[in-house]
PDB file of C-alpha atoms in Angstrom:
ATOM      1  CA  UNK G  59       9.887 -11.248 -48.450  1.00 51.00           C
ATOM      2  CA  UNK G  60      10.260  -8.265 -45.659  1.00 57.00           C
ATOM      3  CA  UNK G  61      13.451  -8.826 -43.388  1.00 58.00           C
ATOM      4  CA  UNK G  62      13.580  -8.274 -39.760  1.00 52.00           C
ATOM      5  CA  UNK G  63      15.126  -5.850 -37.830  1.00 53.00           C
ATOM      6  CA  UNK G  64      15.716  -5.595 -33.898  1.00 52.00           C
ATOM      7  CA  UNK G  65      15.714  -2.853 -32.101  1.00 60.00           C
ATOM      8  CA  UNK G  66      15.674  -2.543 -28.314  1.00 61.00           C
ATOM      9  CA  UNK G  67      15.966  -0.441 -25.305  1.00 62.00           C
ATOM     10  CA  UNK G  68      17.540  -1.785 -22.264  1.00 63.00           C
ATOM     11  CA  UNK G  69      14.446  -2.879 -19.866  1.00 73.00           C
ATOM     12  CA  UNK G  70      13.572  -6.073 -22.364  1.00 76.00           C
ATOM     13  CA  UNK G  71      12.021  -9.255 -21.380  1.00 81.00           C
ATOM     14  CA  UNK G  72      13.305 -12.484 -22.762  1.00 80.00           C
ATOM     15  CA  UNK G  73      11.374 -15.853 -22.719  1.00 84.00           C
ATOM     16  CA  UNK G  74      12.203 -19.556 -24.342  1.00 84.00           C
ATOM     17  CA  UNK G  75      11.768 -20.048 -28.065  1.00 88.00           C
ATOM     18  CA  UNK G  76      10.567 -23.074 -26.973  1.00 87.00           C
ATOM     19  CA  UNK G  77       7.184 -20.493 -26.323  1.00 88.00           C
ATOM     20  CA  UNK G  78       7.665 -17.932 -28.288  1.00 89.00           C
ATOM     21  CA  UNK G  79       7.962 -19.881 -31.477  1.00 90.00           C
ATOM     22  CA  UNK G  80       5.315 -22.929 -30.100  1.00 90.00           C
ATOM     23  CA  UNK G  81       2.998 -23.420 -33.007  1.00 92.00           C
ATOM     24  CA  UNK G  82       0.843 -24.908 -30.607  1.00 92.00           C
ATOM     25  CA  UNK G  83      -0.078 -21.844 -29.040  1.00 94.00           C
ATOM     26  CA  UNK G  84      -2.203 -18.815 -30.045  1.00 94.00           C
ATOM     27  CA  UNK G  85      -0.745 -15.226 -30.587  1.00 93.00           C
ATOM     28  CA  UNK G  86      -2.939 -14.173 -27.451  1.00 93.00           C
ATOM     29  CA  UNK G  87      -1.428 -17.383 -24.941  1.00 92.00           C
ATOM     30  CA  UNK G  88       1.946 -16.346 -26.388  1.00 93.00           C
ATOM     31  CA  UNK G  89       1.251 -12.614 -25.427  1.00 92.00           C
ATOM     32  CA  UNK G  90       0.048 -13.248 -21.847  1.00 90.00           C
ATOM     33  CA  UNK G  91       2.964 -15.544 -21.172  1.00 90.00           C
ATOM     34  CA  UNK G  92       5.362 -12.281 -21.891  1.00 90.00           C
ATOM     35  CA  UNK G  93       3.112 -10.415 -19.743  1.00 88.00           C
ATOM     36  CA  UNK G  94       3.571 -12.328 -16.768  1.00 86.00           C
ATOM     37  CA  UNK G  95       7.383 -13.091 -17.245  1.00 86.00           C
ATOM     38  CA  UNK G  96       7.664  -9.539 -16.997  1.00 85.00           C
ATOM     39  CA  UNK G  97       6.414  -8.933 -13.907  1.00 82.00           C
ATOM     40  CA  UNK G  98       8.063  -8.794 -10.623  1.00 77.00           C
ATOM     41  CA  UNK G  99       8.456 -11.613  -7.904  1.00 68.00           C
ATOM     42  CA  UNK G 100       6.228  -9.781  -5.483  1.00 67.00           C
ATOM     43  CA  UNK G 101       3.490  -8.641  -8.354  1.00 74.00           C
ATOM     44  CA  UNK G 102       0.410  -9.809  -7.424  1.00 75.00           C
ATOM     45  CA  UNK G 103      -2.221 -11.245  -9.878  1.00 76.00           C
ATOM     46  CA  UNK G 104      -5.562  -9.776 -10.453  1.00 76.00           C
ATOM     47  CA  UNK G 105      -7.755 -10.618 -13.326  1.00 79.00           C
ATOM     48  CA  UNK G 106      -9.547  -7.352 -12.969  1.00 77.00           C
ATOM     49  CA  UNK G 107      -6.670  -5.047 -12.946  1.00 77.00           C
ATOM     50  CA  UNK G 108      -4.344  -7.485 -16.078  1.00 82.00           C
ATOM     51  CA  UNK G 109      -7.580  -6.686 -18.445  1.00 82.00           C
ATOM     52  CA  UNK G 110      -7.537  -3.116 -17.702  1.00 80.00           C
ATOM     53  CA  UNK G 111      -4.525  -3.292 -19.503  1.00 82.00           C
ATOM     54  CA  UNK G 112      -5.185  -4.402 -23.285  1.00 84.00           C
ATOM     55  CA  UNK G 113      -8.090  -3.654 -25.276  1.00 85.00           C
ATOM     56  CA  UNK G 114      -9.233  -7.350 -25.657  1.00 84.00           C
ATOM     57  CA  UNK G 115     -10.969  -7.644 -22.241  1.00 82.00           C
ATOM     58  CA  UNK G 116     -11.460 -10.349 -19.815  1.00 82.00           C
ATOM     59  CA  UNK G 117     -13.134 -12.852 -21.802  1.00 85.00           C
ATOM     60  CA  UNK G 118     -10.035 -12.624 -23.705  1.00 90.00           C
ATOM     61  CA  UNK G 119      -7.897 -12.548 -21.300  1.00 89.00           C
ATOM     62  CA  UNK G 120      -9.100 -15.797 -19.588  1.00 88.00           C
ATOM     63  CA  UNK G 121      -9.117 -17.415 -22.878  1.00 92.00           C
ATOM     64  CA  UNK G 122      -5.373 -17.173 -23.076  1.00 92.00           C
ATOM     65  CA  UNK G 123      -5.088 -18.176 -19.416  1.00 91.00           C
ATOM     66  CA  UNK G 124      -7.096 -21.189 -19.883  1.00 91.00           C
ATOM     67  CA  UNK G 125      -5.052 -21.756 -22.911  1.00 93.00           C
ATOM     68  CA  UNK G 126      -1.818 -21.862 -20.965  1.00 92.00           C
ATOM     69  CA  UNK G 127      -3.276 -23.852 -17.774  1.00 89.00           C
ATOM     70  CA  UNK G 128      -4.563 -26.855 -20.885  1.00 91.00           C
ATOM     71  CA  UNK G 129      -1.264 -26.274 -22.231  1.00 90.00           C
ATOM     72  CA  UNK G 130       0.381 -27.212 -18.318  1.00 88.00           C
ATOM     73  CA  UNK G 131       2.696 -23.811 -19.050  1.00 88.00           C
ATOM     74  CA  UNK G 132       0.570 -22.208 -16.006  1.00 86.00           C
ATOM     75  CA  UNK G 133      -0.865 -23.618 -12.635  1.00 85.00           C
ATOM     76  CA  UNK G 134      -3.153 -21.738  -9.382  1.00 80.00           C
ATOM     77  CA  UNK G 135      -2.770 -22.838  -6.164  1.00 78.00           C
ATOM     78  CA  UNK G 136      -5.779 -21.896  -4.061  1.00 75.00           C
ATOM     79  CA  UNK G 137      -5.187 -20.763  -1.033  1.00 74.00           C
ATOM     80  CA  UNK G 138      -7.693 -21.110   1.673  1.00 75.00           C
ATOM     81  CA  UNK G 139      -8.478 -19.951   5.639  1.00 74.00           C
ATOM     82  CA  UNK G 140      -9.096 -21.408   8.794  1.00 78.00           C
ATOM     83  CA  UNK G 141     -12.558 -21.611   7.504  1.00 75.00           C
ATOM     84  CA  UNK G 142     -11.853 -23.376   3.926  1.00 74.00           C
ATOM     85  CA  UNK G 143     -13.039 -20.166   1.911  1.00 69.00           C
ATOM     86  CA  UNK G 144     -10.940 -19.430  -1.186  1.00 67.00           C
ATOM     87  CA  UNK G 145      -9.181 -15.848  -0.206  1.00 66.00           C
ATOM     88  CA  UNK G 146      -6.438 -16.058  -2.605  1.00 69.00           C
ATOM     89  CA  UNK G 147      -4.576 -17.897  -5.371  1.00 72.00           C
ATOM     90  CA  UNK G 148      -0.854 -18.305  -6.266  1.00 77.00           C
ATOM     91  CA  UNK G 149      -0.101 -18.097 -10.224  1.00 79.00           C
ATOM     92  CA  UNK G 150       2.601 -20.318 -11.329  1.00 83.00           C
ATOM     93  CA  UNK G 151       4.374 -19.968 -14.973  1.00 82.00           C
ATOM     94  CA  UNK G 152       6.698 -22.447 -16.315  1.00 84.00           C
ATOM     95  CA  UNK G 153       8.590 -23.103 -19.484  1.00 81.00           C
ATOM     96  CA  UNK G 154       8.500 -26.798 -18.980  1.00 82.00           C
ATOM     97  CA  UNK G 155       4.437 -27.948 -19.231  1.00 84.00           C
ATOM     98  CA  UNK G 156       3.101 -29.524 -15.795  1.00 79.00           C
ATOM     99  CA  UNK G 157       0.561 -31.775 -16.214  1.00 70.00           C
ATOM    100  CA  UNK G 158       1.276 -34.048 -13.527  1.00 54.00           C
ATOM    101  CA  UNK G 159       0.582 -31.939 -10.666  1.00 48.00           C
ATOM    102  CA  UNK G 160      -3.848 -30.214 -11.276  1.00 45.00           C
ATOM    103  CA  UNK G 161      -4.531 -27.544  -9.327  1.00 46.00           C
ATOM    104  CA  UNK G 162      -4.140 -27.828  -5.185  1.00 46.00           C
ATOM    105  CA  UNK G 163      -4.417 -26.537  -1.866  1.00 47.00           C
ATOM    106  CA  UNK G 164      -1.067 -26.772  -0.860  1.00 44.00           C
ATOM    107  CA  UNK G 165       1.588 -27.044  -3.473  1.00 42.00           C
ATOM    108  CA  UNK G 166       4.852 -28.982  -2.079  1.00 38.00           C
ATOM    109  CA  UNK G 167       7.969 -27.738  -4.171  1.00 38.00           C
ATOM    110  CA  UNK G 168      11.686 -28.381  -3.501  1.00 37.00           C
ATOM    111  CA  UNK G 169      13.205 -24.287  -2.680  1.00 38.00           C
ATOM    112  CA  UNK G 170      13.720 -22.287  -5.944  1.00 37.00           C
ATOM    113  CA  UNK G 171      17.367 -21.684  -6.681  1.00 35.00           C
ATOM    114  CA  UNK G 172      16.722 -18.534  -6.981  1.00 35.00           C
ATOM    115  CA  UNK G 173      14.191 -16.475  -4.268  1.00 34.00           C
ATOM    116  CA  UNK G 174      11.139 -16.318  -6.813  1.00 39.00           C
ATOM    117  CA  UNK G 175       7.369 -16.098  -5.887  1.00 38.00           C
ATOM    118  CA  UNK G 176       6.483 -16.833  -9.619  1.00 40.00           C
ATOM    119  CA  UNK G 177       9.125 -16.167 -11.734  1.00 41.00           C
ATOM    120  CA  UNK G 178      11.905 -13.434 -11.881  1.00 41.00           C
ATOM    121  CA  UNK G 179      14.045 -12.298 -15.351  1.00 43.00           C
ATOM    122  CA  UNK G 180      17.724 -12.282 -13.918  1.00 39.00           C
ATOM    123  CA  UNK G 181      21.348 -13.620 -14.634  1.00 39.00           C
ATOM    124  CA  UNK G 182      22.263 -10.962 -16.999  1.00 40.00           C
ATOM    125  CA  UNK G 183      25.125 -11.730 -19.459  1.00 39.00           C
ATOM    126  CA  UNK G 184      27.332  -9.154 -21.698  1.00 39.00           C
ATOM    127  CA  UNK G 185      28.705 -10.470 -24.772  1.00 40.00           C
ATOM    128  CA  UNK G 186      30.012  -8.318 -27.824  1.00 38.00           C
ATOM    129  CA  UNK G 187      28.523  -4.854 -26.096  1.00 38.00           C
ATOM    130  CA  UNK G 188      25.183  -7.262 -26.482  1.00 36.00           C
ATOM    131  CA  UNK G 189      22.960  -7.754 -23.580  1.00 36.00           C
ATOM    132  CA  UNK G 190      21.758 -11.382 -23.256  1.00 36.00           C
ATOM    133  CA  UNK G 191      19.051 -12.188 -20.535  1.00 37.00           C
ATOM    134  CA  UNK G 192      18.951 -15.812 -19.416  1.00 35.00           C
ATOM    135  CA  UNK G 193      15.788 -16.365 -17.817  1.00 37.00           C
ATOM    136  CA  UNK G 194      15.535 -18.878 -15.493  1.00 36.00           C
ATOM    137  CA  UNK G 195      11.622 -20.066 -14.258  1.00 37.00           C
ATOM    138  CA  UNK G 196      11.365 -21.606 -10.871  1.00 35.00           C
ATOM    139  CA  UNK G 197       8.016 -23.177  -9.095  1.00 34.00           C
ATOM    140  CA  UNK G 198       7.566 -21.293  -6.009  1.00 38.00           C
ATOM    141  CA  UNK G 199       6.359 -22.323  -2.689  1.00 38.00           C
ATOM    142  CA  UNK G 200       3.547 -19.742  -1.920  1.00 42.00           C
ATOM    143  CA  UNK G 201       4.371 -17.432   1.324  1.00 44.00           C
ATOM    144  CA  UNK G 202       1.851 -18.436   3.981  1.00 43.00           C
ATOM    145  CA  UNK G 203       3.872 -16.874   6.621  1.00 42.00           C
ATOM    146  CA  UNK G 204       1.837 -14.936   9.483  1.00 43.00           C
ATOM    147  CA  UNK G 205       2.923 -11.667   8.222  1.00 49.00           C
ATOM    148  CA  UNK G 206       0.622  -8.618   7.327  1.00 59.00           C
ATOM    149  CA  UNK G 207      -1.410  -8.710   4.402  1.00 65.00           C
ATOM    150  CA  UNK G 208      -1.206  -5.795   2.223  1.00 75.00           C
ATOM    151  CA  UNK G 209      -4.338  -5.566   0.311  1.00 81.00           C
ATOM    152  CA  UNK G 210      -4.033  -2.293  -1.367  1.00 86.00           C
ATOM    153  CA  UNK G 211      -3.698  -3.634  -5.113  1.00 86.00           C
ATOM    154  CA  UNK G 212      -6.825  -5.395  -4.051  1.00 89.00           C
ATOM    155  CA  UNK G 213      -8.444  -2.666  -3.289  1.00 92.00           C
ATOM    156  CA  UNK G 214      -7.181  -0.453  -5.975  1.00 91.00           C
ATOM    157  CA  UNK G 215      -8.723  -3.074  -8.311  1.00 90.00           C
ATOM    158  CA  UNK G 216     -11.809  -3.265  -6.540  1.00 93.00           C
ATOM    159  CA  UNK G 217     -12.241   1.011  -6.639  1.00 94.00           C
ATOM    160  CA  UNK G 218     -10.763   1.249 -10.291  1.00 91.00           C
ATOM    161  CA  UNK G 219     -13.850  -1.541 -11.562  1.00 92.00           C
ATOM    162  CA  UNK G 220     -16.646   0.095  -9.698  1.00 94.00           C
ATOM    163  CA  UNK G 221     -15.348   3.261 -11.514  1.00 94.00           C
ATOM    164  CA  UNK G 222     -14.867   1.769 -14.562  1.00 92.00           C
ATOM    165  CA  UNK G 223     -18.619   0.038 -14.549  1.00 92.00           C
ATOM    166  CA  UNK G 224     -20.243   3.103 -12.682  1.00 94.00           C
ATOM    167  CA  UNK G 225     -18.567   5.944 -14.203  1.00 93.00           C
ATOM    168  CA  UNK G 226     -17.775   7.452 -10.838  1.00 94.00           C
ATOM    169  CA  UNK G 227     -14.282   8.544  -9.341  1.00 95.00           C
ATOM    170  CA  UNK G 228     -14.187   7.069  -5.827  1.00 96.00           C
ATOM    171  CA  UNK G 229     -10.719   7.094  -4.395  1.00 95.00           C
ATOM    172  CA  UNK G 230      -9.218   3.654  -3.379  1.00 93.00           C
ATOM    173  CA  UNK G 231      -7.397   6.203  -1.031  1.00 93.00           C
ATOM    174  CA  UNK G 232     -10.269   7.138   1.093  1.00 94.00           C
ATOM    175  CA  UNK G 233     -10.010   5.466   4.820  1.00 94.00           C
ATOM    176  CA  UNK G 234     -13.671   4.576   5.021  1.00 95.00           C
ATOM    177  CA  UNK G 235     -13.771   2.242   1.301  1.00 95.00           C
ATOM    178  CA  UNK G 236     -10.938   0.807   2.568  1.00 94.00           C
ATOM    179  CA  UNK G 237     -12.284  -0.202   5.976  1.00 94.00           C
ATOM    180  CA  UNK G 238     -15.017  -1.662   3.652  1.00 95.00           C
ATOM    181  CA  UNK G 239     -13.219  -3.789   1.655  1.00 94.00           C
ATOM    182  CA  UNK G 240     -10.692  -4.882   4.269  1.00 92.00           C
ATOM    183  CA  UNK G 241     -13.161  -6.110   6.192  1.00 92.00           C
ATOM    184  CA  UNK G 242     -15.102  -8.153   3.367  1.00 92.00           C
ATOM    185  CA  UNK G 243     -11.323  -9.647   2.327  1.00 89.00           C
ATOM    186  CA  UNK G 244     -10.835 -10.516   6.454  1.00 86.00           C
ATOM    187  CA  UNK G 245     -14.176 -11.957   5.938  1.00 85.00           C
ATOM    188  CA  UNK G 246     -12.868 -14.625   2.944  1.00 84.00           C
ATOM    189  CA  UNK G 247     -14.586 -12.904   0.073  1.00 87.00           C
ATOM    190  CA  UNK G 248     -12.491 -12.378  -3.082  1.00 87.00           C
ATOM    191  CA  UNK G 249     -11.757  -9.607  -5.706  1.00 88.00           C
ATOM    192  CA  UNK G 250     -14.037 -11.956  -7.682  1.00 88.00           C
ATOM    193  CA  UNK G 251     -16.897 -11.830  -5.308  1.00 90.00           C
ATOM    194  CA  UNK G 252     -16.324  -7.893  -5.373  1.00 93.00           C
ATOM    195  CA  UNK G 253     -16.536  -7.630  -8.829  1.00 91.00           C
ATOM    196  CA  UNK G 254     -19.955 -10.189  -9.510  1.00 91.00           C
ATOM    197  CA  UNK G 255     -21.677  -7.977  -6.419  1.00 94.00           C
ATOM    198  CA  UNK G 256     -21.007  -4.543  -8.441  1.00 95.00           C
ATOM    199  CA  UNK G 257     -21.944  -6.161 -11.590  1.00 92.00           C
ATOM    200  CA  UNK G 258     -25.340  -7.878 -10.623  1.00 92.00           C
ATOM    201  CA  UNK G 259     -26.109  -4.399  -8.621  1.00 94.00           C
ATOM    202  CA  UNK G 260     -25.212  -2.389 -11.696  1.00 94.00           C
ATOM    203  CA  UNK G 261     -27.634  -4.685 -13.618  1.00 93.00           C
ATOM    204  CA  UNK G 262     -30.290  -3.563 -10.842  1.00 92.00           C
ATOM    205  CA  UNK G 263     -30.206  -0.158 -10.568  1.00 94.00           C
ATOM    206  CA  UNK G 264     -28.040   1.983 -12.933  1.00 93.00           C
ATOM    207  CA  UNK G 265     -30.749   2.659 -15.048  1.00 92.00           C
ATOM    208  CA  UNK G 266     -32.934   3.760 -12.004  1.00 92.00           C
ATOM    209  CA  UNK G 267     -32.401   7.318 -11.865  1.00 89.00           C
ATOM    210  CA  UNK G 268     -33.334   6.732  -7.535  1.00 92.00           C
ATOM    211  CA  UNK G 269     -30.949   3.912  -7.195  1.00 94.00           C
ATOM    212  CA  UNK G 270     -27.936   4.582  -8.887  1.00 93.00           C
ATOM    213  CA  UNK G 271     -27.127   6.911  -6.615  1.00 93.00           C
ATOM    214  CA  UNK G 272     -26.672   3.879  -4.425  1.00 94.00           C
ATOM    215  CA  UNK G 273     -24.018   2.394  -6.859  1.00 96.00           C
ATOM    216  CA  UNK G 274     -21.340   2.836  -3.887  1.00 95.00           C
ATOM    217  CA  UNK G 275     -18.763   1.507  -1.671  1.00 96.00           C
ATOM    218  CA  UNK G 276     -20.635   2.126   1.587  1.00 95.00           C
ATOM    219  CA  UNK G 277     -24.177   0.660  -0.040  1.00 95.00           C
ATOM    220  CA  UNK G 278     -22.413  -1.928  -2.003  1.00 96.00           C
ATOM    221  CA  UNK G 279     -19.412  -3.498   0.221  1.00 96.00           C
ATOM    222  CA  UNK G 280     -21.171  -2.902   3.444  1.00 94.00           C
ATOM    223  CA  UNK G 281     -22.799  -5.858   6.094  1.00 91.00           C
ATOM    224  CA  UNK G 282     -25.250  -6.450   3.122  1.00 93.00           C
ATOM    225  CA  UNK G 283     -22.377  -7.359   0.754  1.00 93.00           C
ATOM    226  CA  UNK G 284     -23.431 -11.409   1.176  1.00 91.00           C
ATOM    227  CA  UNK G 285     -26.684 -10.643   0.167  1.00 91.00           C
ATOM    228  CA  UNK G 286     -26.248  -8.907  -2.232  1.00 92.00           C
ATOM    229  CA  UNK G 287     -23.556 -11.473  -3.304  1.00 90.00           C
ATOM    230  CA  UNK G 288     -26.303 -14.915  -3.041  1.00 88.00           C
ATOM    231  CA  UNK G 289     -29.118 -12.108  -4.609  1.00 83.00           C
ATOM    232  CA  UNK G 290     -30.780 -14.012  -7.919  1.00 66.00           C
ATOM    233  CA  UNK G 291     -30.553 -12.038 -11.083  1.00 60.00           C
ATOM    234  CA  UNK G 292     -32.969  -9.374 -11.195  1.00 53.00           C
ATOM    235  CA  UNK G 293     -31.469  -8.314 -14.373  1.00 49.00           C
ATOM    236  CA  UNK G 294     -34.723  -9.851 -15.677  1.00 49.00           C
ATOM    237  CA  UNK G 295     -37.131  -8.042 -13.408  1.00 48.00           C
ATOM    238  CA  UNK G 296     -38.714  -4.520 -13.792  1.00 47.00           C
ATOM    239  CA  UNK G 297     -38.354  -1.935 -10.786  1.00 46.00           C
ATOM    240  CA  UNK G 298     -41.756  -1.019 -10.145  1.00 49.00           C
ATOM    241  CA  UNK G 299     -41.594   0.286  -6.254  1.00 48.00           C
ATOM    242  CA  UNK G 300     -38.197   1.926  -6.087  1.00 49.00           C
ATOM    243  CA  UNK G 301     -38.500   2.819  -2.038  1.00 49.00           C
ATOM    244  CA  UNK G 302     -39.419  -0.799  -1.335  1.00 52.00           C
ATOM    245  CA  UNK G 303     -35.472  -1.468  -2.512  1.00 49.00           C
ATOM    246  CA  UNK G 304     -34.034   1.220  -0.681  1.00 50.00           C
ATOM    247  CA  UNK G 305     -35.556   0.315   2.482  1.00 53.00           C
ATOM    248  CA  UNK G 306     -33.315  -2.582   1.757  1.00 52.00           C
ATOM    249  CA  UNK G 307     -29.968  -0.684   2.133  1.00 51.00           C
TER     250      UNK G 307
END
């Protein structure tokens, strides 16, 4: 029988036993739910950019969020514009399941006792030269105040796939990708849409020696970006006259 020894440095996370000893969870829901509690209030949520960050990928990594959400330990809110598209969701963790309350529009929460957007680690404690974190988890009402958007993670996420998937080394810094994607997010398209559009075009013309070179931000997030977006999969379908497609850009 091997014994167990803890040893620590002082930036730690702490969560509940009443997760991280929950029989009733898998290793992998268990794992995500530190993840998250070790974020910041004002992190932002990405799928794309969370599965760059473990080797098990994003199948994976929406199995353990699907996991949580059956399990009530995690709730979106979608948030919508004036013109009911989906633009953005708010990710809620708990350490007390919610079932009665399925996902929403427009969450209506009492104020946090503490300023949270999802959930903070604070309320540190000293005892016997011992640091103990209390972590308290609070349901947040989402910010829909009129301020400015900052879209730069979004972005960044949006650059670092179409690298990732392409092989290329845009720069989520340049002004003109930017413009791009700004303008498809104004627009009410999500990092989601973003990411089917650059896999379906991927699918289309990576192994076309002519149209990969149009594998792109100002090809692929341009005024065609909802066409290429609604596009059936041509996955399926041989390339047979290559300039007939690029008269198309």
């Amino acid at each position: 029988m091997g014994k167990l020894s803890k040893k620590f440095v002082t930036h730690f996370t702490t969560i509940p036993n009443s997760i991280a000893q929950n029989d009733k969870l898998s290793w992998k829901a268990r794992g995500i739910f530190l993840y998250l509690a070790s974020k910041p209030s004002d992190w932002q949520f990405y799928e794309i950019e969370v599965a760059r960050h473990a080797p098990d990928g994003r199948a994976s990594l929406r199995a353990g969020l699907k996991e949580l959400e059956d399990k009530g330990y995690l709730k979106r809110y979608r948030k919508r514009n004036d013109k009911g598209q989906v633009v953005d969701s708010d990710w809620i963790i708990t350490d007390e399941p919610m079932f009665n309350n399925p996902m929403s529009e427009k969450p209506m929460f009492e104020k946090p006792t503490q300023v949270n957007r999802t959930l903070q680690n604070k309320d540190l404690t000293k005892k016997d030269n011992t640091k103990e974190r209390h972590t308290k988890y609070s349901l947040a009402e989402p910010d829909n105040s009129s301020k400015k958007v900052d879209n730069s993670k979004q972005v960044k996420a949006i650059v670092q796939f179409l690298n990732d998937k392409t092989g290329s080394h845009y720069r989520a810094s340049s002004a003109k990708t930017k413009k791009l994607i700004h303008a498809r997010l104004k627009e009410g398209f999500t990092v989601d849409d973003f990411e089917k559009v650059i896999v379906k075009k991927c699918k289309d013309w990576k192994a076309d020696t002519k149209m990969a070179k149009y594998l792109r931000p100002e090809t692929l997030f341009g005024t065609k970006f909802e066409g290429y977006l609604n596009e059936i999969d041509r996955s399926n379908y041989s390339i047979n006259n290559w300039s007939s497609w690029e008269a198309k850009l």
